[in-house]
Amino acid sequence: MRHFISALQSVLAAFFGVQSEQKRRADFQEHSISSIIAIAIILFIAFALSIYAVVVLVVNT
């Protein structure tokens, strides 16, 4: 579980653009690229769906 949370924190930091180069390199040594990509895809889909839900909510009111 700790491994997943660490990878999630890394992906979130990358999404916001606040991750240092040193931390990024350490993350790719600690985590597999497939787990980072999977988490990034899931977070992107959740983000896109939340934007869609807000737009539908605003348009319907």
mmCIF file of N, CA, C and O in Angstrom:
data_model
loop_
_atom_site.group_PDB
_atom_site.id
_atom_site.type_symbol
_atom_site.label_atom_id
_atom_site.label_comp_id
_atom_site.label_asym_id
_atom_site.label_seq_id
_atom_site.Cartn_x
_atom_site.Cartn_y
_atom_site.Cartn_z
ATOM 1 N N MET A 1 0.828 -1.200 0.000
ATOM 2 C CA MET A 1 0.000 0.000 0.000
ATOM 3 C C MET A 1 0.870 1.260 0.000
ATOM 4 O O MET A 1 0.542 2.232 -0.648
ATOM 5 N N ARG A 2 1.958 1.199 0.743
ATOM 6 C CA ARG A 2 2.856 2.361 0.810
ATOM 7 C C ARG A 2 3.455 2.663 -0.557
ATOM 8 O O ARG A 2 3.638 3.820 -0.931
ATOM 9 N N HIS A 3 3.738 1.602 -1.310
ATOM 10 C CA HIS A 3 4.298 1.741 -2.650
ATOM 11 C C HIS A 3 3.303 2.464 -3.558
ATOM 12 O O HIS A 3 3.683 3.340 -4.336
ATOM 13 N N PHE A 4 2.021 2.100 -3.465
ATOM 14 C CA PHE A 4 0.981 2.725 -4.271
ATOM 15 C C PHE A 4 0.835 4.204 -3.918
ATOM 16 O O PHE A 4 0.727 5.052 -4.806
ATOM 17 N N ILE A 5 0.825 4.519 -2.623
ATOM 18 C CA ILE A 5 0.665 5.915 -2.190
ATOM 19 C C ILE A 5 1.845 6.756 -2.661
ATOM 20 O O ILE A 5 1.667 7.888 -3.115
ATOM 21 N N SER A 6 3.036 6.192 -2.607
ATOM 22 C CA SER A 6 4.220 6.912 -3.073
ATOM 23 C C SER A 6 4.131 7.189 -4.572
ATOM 24 O O SER A 6 4.445 8.292 -5.032
ATOM 25 N N ALA A 7 3.680 6.208 -5.349
ATOM 26 C CA ALA A 7 3.527 6.399 -6.790
ATOM 27 C C ALA A 7 2.422 7.416 -7.071
ATOM 28 O O ALA A 7 2.554 8.255 -7.965
ATOM 29 N N LEU A 8 1.340 7.365 -6.314
ATOM 30 C CA LEU A 8 0.241 8.322 -6.478
ATOM 31 C C LEU A 8 0.716 9.747 -6.198
ATOM 32 O O LEU A 8 0.398 10.678 -6.947
ATOM 33 N N GLN A 9 1.498 9.931 -5.148
ATOM 34 C CA GLN A 9 2.040 11.250 -4.826
ATOM 35 C C GLN A 9 2.938 11.756 -5.956
ATOM 36 O O GLN A 9 2.904 12.940 -6.304
ATOM 37 N N SER A 10 3.707 10.874 -6.526
ATOM 38 C CA SER A 10 4.600 11.264 -7.623
ATOM 39 C C SER A 10 3.814 11.711 -8.844
ATOM 40 O O SER A 10 4.150 12.716 -9.482
ATOM 41 N N VAL A 11 2.763 10.968 -9.173
ATOM 42 C CA VAL A 11 1.948 11.324 -10.336
ATOM 43 C C VAL A 11 1.223 12.639 -10.093
ATOM 44 O O VAL A 11 1.160 13.502 -10.982
ATOM 45 N N LEU A 12 0.682 12.830 -8.905
ATOM 46 C CA LEU A 12 0.000 14.090 -8.595
ATOM 47 C C LEU A 12 0.959 15.276 -8.671
ATOM 48 O O LEU A 12 0.606 16.333 -9.190
ATOM 49 N N ALA A 13 2.157 15.100 -8.151
ATOM 50 C CA ALA A 13 3.153 16.173 -8.227
ATOM 51 C C ALA A 13 3.503 16.480 -9.679
ATOM 52 O O ALA A 13 3.659 17.643 -10.055
ATOM 53 N N ALA A 14 3.595 15.456 -10.491
ATOM 54 C CA ALA A 14 3.886 15.668 -11.914
ATOM 55 C C ALA A 14 2.722 16.376 -12.610
ATOM 56 O O ALA A 14 2.938 17.223 -13.470
ATOM 57 N N PHE A 15 1.480 16.033 -12.260
ATOM 58 C CA PHE A 15 0.321 16.702 -12.848
ATOM 59 C C PHE A 15 0.340 18.197 -12.554
ATOM 60 O O PHE A 15 -0.002 19.000 -13.405
ATOM 61 N N PHE A 16 0.733 18.566 -11.363
ATOM 62 C CA PHE A 16 0.757 19.973 -10.987
ATOM 63 C C PHE A 16 2.074 20.651 -11.360
ATOM 64 O O PHE A 16 2.212 21.864 -11.219
ATOM 65 N N GLY A 17 3.051 19.891 -11.820
ATOM 66 C CA GLY A 17 4.319 20.444 -12.270
ATOM 67 C C GLY A 17 5.220 20.914 -11.154
ATOM 68 O O GLY A 17 6.018 21.832 -11.341
ATOM 69 N N VAL A 18 5.117 20.310 -9.982
ATOM 70 C CA VAL A 18 5.915 20.752 -8.843
ATOM 71 C C VAL A 18 6.951 19.714 -8.423
ATOM 72 O O VAL A 18 7.574 19.848 -7.378
ATOM 73 N N GLN A 19 7.181 18.718 -9.249
ATOM 74 C CA GLN A 19 8.119 17.664 -8.880
ATOM 75 C C GLN A 19 9.519 18.020 -9.379
ATOM 76 O O GLN A 19 9.696 18.434 -10.526
ATOM 77 N N SER A 20 10.491 17.852 -8.519
ATOM 78 C CA SER A 20 11.866 18.158 -8.900
ATOM 79 C C SER A 20 12.427 17.048 -9.784
ATOM 80 O O SER A 20 11.941 15.915 -9.789
ATOM 81 N N GLU A 21 13.454 17.383 -10.521
ATOM 82 C CA GLU A 21 14.104 16.413 -11.400
ATOM 83 C C GLU A 21 14.708 15.273 -10.587
ATOM 84 O O GLU A 21 14.643 14.109 -10.988
ATOM 85 N N GLN A 22 15.274 15.592 -9.448
ATOM 86 C CA GLN A 22 15.874 14.566 -8.587
ATOM 87 C C GLN A 22 14.814 13.583 -8.087
ATOM 88 O O GLN A 22 15.027 12.369 -8.103
ATOM 89 N N LYS A 23 13.670 14.087 -7.674
ATOM 90 C CA LYS A 23 12.582 13.231 -7.197
ATOM 91 C C LYS A 23 12.023 12.390 -8.341
ATOM 92 O O LYS A 23 11.702 11.212 -8.165
ATOM 93 N N ARG A 24 11.905 12.974 -9.532
ATOM 94 C CA ARG A 24 11.408 12.229 -10.691
ATOM 95 C C ARG A 24 12.315 11.057 -11.010
ATOM 96 O O ARG A 24 11.855 9.939 -11.242
ATOM 97 N N ARG A 25 13.601 11.278 -11.003
ATOM 98 C CA ARG A 25 14.550 10.183 -11.270
ATOM 99 C C ARG A 25 14.456 9.100 -10.204
ATOM 100 O O ARG A 25 14.483 7.907 -10.520
ATOM 101 N N ALA A 26 14.332 9.499 -8.955
ATOM 102 C CA ALA A 26 14.211 8.519 -7.872
ATOM 103 C C ALA A 26 12.917 7.713 -8.012
ATOM 104 O O ALA A 26 12.908 6.504 -7.748
ATOM 105 N N ASP A 27 11.858 8.362 -8.430
ATOM 106 C CA ASP A 27 10.584 7.669 -8.609
ATOM 107 C C ASP A 27 10.673 6.598 -9.683
ATOM 108 O O ASP A 27 10.131 5.503 -9.527
ATOM 109 N N PHE A 28 11.339 6.896 -10.789
ATOM 110 C CA PHE A 28 11.446 5.911 -11.855
ATOM 111 C C PHE A 28 12.379 4.770 -11.479
ATOM 112 O O PHE A 28 12.285 3.685 -12.055
ATOM 113 N N GLN A 29 13.254 4.969 -10.524
ATOM 114 C CA GLN A 29 14.081 3.876 -10.036
ATOM 115 C C GLN A 29 13.311 3.025 -9.027
ATOM 116 O O GLN A 29 13.493 1.820 -8.956
ATOM 117 N N GLU A 30 12.430 3.656 -8.266
ATOM 118 C CA GLU A 30 11.679 2.959 -7.216
ATOM 119 C C GLU A 30 10.421 2.278 -7.749
ATOM 120 O O GLU A 30 10.070 1.191 -7.317
ATOM 121 N N HIS A 31 9.729 2.910 -8.683
ATOM 122 C CA HIS A 31 8.452 2.402 -9.195
ATOM 123 C C HIS A 31 8.619 1.942 -10.638
ATOM 124 O O HIS A 31 9.442 2.464 -11.371
ATOM 125 N N SER A 32 7.783 1.001 -11.034
ATOM 126 C CA SER A 32 7.811 0.566 -12.432
ATOM 127 C C SER A 32 7.062 1.588 -13.282
ATOM 128 O O SER A 32 6.130 2.247 -12.820
ATOM 129 N N ILE A 33 7.486 1.696 -14.521
ATOM 130 C CA ILE A 33 6.870 2.656 -15.434
ATOM 131 C C ILE A 33 5.407 2.299 -15.672
ATOM 132 O O ILE A 33 4.561 3.188 -15.808
ATOM 133 N N SER A 34 5.085 1.014 -15.687
ATOM 134 C CA SER A 34 3.699 0.609 -15.945
ATOM 135 C C SER A 34 2.770 1.047 -14.813
ATOM 136 O O SER A 34 1.632 1.453 -15.069
ATOM 137 N N SER A 35 3.236 1.001 -13.568
ATOM 138 C CA SER A 35 2.379 1.437 -12.457
ATOM 139 C C SER A 35 2.173 2.947 -12.499
ATOM 140 O O SER A 35 1.067 3.430 -12.240
ATOM 141 N N ILE A 36 3.196 3.698 -12.850
ATOM 142 C CA ILE A 36 3.066 5.150 -12.935
ATOM 143 C C ILE A 36 2.120 5.532 -14.080
ATOM 144 O O ILE A 36 1.260 6.399 -13.926
ATOM 145 N N ILE A 37 2.255 4.863 -15.212
ATOM 146 C CA ILE A 37 1.372 5.147 -16.351
ATOM 147 C C ILE A 37 -0.065 4.784 -16.021
ATOM 148 O O ILE A 37 -0.994 5.529 -16.351
ATOM 149 N N ALA A 38 -0.277 3.649 -15.364
ATOM 150 C CA ALA A 38 -1.637 3.232 -15.011
ATOM 151 C C ALA A 38 -2.289 4.235 -14.065
ATOM 152 O O ALA A 38 -3.457 4.617 -14.258
ATOM 153 N N ILE A 39 -1.560 4.691 -13.067
ATOM 154 C CA ILE A 39 -2.099 5.676 -12.130
ATOM 155 C C ILE A 39 -2.395 6.990 -12.856
ATOM 156 O O ILE A 39 -3.432 7.616 -12.630
ATOM 157 N N ALA A 40 -1.501 7.401 -13.748
ATOM 158 C CA ALA A 40 -1.711 8.644 -14.492
ATOM 159 C C ALA A 40 -2.951 8.559 -15.378
ATOM 160 O O ALA A 40 -3.736 9.513 -15.448
ATOM 161 N N ILE A 41 -3.162 7.427 -16.028
ATOM 162 C CA ILE A 41 -4.343 7.268 -16.880
ATOM 163 C C ILE A 41 -5.619 7.296 -16.050
ATOM 164 O O ILE A 41 -6.593 7.958 -16.422
ATOM 165 N N ILE A 42 -5.618 6.616 -14.924
ATOM 166 C CA ILE A 42 -6.796 6.603 -14.049
ATOM 167 C C ILE A 42 -7.107 8.009 -13.536
ATOM 168 O O ILE A 42 -8.266 8.442 -13.533
ATOM 169 N N LEU A 43 -6.083 8.744 -13.120
ATOM 170 C CA LEU A 43 -6.305 10.103 -12.628
ATOM 171 C C LEU A 43 -6.781 11.035 -13.742
ATOM 172 O O LEU A 43 -7.635 11.895 -13.515
ATOM 173 N N PHE A 44 -6.256 10.854 -14.946
ATOM 174 C CA PHE A 44 -6.700 11.678 -16.070
ATOM 175 C C PHE A 44 -8.165 11.408 -16.396
ATOM 176 O O PHE A 44 -8.936 12.342 -16.629
ATOM 177 N N ILE A 45 -8.558 10.149 -16.406
ATOM 178 C CA ILE A 45 -9.959 9.810 -16.675
ATOM 179 C C ILE A 45 -10.864 10.388 -15.596
ATOM 180 O O ILE A 45 -11.927 10.952 -15.898
ATOM 181 N N ALA A 46 -10.449 10.289 -14.330
ATOM 182 C CA ALA A 46 -11.245 10.860 -13.240
ATOM 183 C C ALA A 46 -11.360 12.371 -13.391
ATOM 184 O O ALA A 46 -12.435 12.951 -13.175
ATOM 185 N N PHE A 47 -10.284 13.028 -13.774
ATOM 186 C CA PHE A 47 -10.289 14.473 -13.989
ATOM 187 C C PHE A 47 -11.223 14.851 -15.135
ATOM 188 O O PHE A 47 -12.036 15.775 -15.017
ATOM 189 N N ALA A 48 -11.128 14.139 -16.253
ATOM 190 C CA ALA A 48 -11.974 14.425 -17.409
ATOM 191 C C ALA A 48 -13.452 14.194 -17.079
ATOM 192 O O ALA A 48 -14.313 14.998 -17.467
ATOM 193 N N LEU A 49 -13.756 13.129 -16.357
ATOM 194 C CA LEU A 49 -15.146 12.852 -15.975
ATOM 195 C C LEU A 49 -15.690 13.904 -15.012
ATOM 196 O O LEU A 49 -16.865 14.271 -15.097
ATOM 197 N N SER A 50 -14.841 14.397 -14.129
ATOM 198 C CA SER A 50 -15.308 15.433 -13.200
ATOM 199 C C SER A 50 -15.585 16.741 -13.942
ATOM 200 O O SER A 50 -16.564 17.430 -13.640
ATOM 201 N N ILE A 51 -14.764 17.086 -14.915
ATOM 202 C CA ILE A 51 -15.028 18.277 -15.722
ATOM 203 C C ILE A 51 -16.319 18.099 -16.512
ATOM 204 O O ILE A 51 -17.146 19.013 -16.581
ATOM 205 N N TYR A 52 -16.509 16.929 -17.090
ATOM 206 C CA TYR A 52 -17.733 16.642 -17.833
ATOM 207 C C TYR A 52 -18.958 16.767 -16.929
ATOM 208 O O TYR A 52 -19.967 17.361 -17.319
ATOM 209 N N ALA A 53 -18.865 16.238 -15.713
ATOM 210 C CA ALA A 53 -19.991 16.307 -14.777
ATOM 211 C C ALA A 53 -20.313 17.751 -14.407
ATOM 212 O O ALA A 53 -21.486 18.129 -14.320
ATOM 213 N N VAL A 54 -19.314 18.582 -14.207
ATOM 214 C CA VAL A 54 -19.537 19.978 -13.883
ATOM 215 C C VAL A 54 -20.194 20.704 -15.059
ATOM 216 O O VAL A 54 -21.138 21.484 -14.868
ATOM 217 N N VAL A 55 -19.719 20.427 -16.260
ATOM 218 C CA VAL A 55 -20.313 21.074 -17.444
ATOM 219 C C VAL A 55 -21.769 20.650 -17.602
ATOM 220 O O VAL A 55 -22.632 21.494 -17.852
ATOM 221 N N VAL A 56 -22.070 19.386 -17.441
ATOM 222 C CA VAL A 56 -23.454 18.912 -17.551
ATOM 223 C C VAL A 56 -24.316 19.566 -16.470
ATOM 224 O O VAL A 56 -25.438 19.985 -16.744
ATOM 225 N N LEU A 57 -23.800 19.672 -15.281
ATOM 226 C CA LEU A 57 -24.525 20.281 -14.188
ATOM 227 C C LEU A 57 -24.820 21.759 -14.485
ATOM 228 O O LEU A 57 -25.933 22.230 -14.277
ATOM 229 N N VAL A 58 -23.839 22.481 -14.991
ATOM 230 C CA VAL A 58 -24.022 23.909 -15.286
ATOM 231 C C VAL A 58 -24.977 24.110 -16.460
ATOM 232 O O VAL A 58 -25.833 24.992 -16.412
ATOM 233 N N VAL A 59 -24.851 23.301 -17.485
ATOM 234 C CA VAL A 59 -25.710 23.445 -18.667
ATOM 235 C C VAL A 59 -27.152 23.105 -18.323
ATOM 236 O O VAL A 59 -28.066 23.736 -18.847
ATOM 237 N N ASN A 60 -27.390 22.161 -17.455
ATOM 238 C CA ASN A 60 -28.753 21.751 -17.094
ATOM 239 C C ASN A 60 -29.436 22.694 -16.107
ATOM 240 O O ASN A 60 -30.628 22.548 -15.868
ATOM 241 N N THR A 61 -28.731 23.627 -15.547
ATOM 242 C CA THR A 61 -29.369 24.541 -14.575
ATOM 243 C C THR A 61 -29.791 25.833 -15.212
ATOM 244 O O THR A 61 -29.455 26.229 -16.248
#
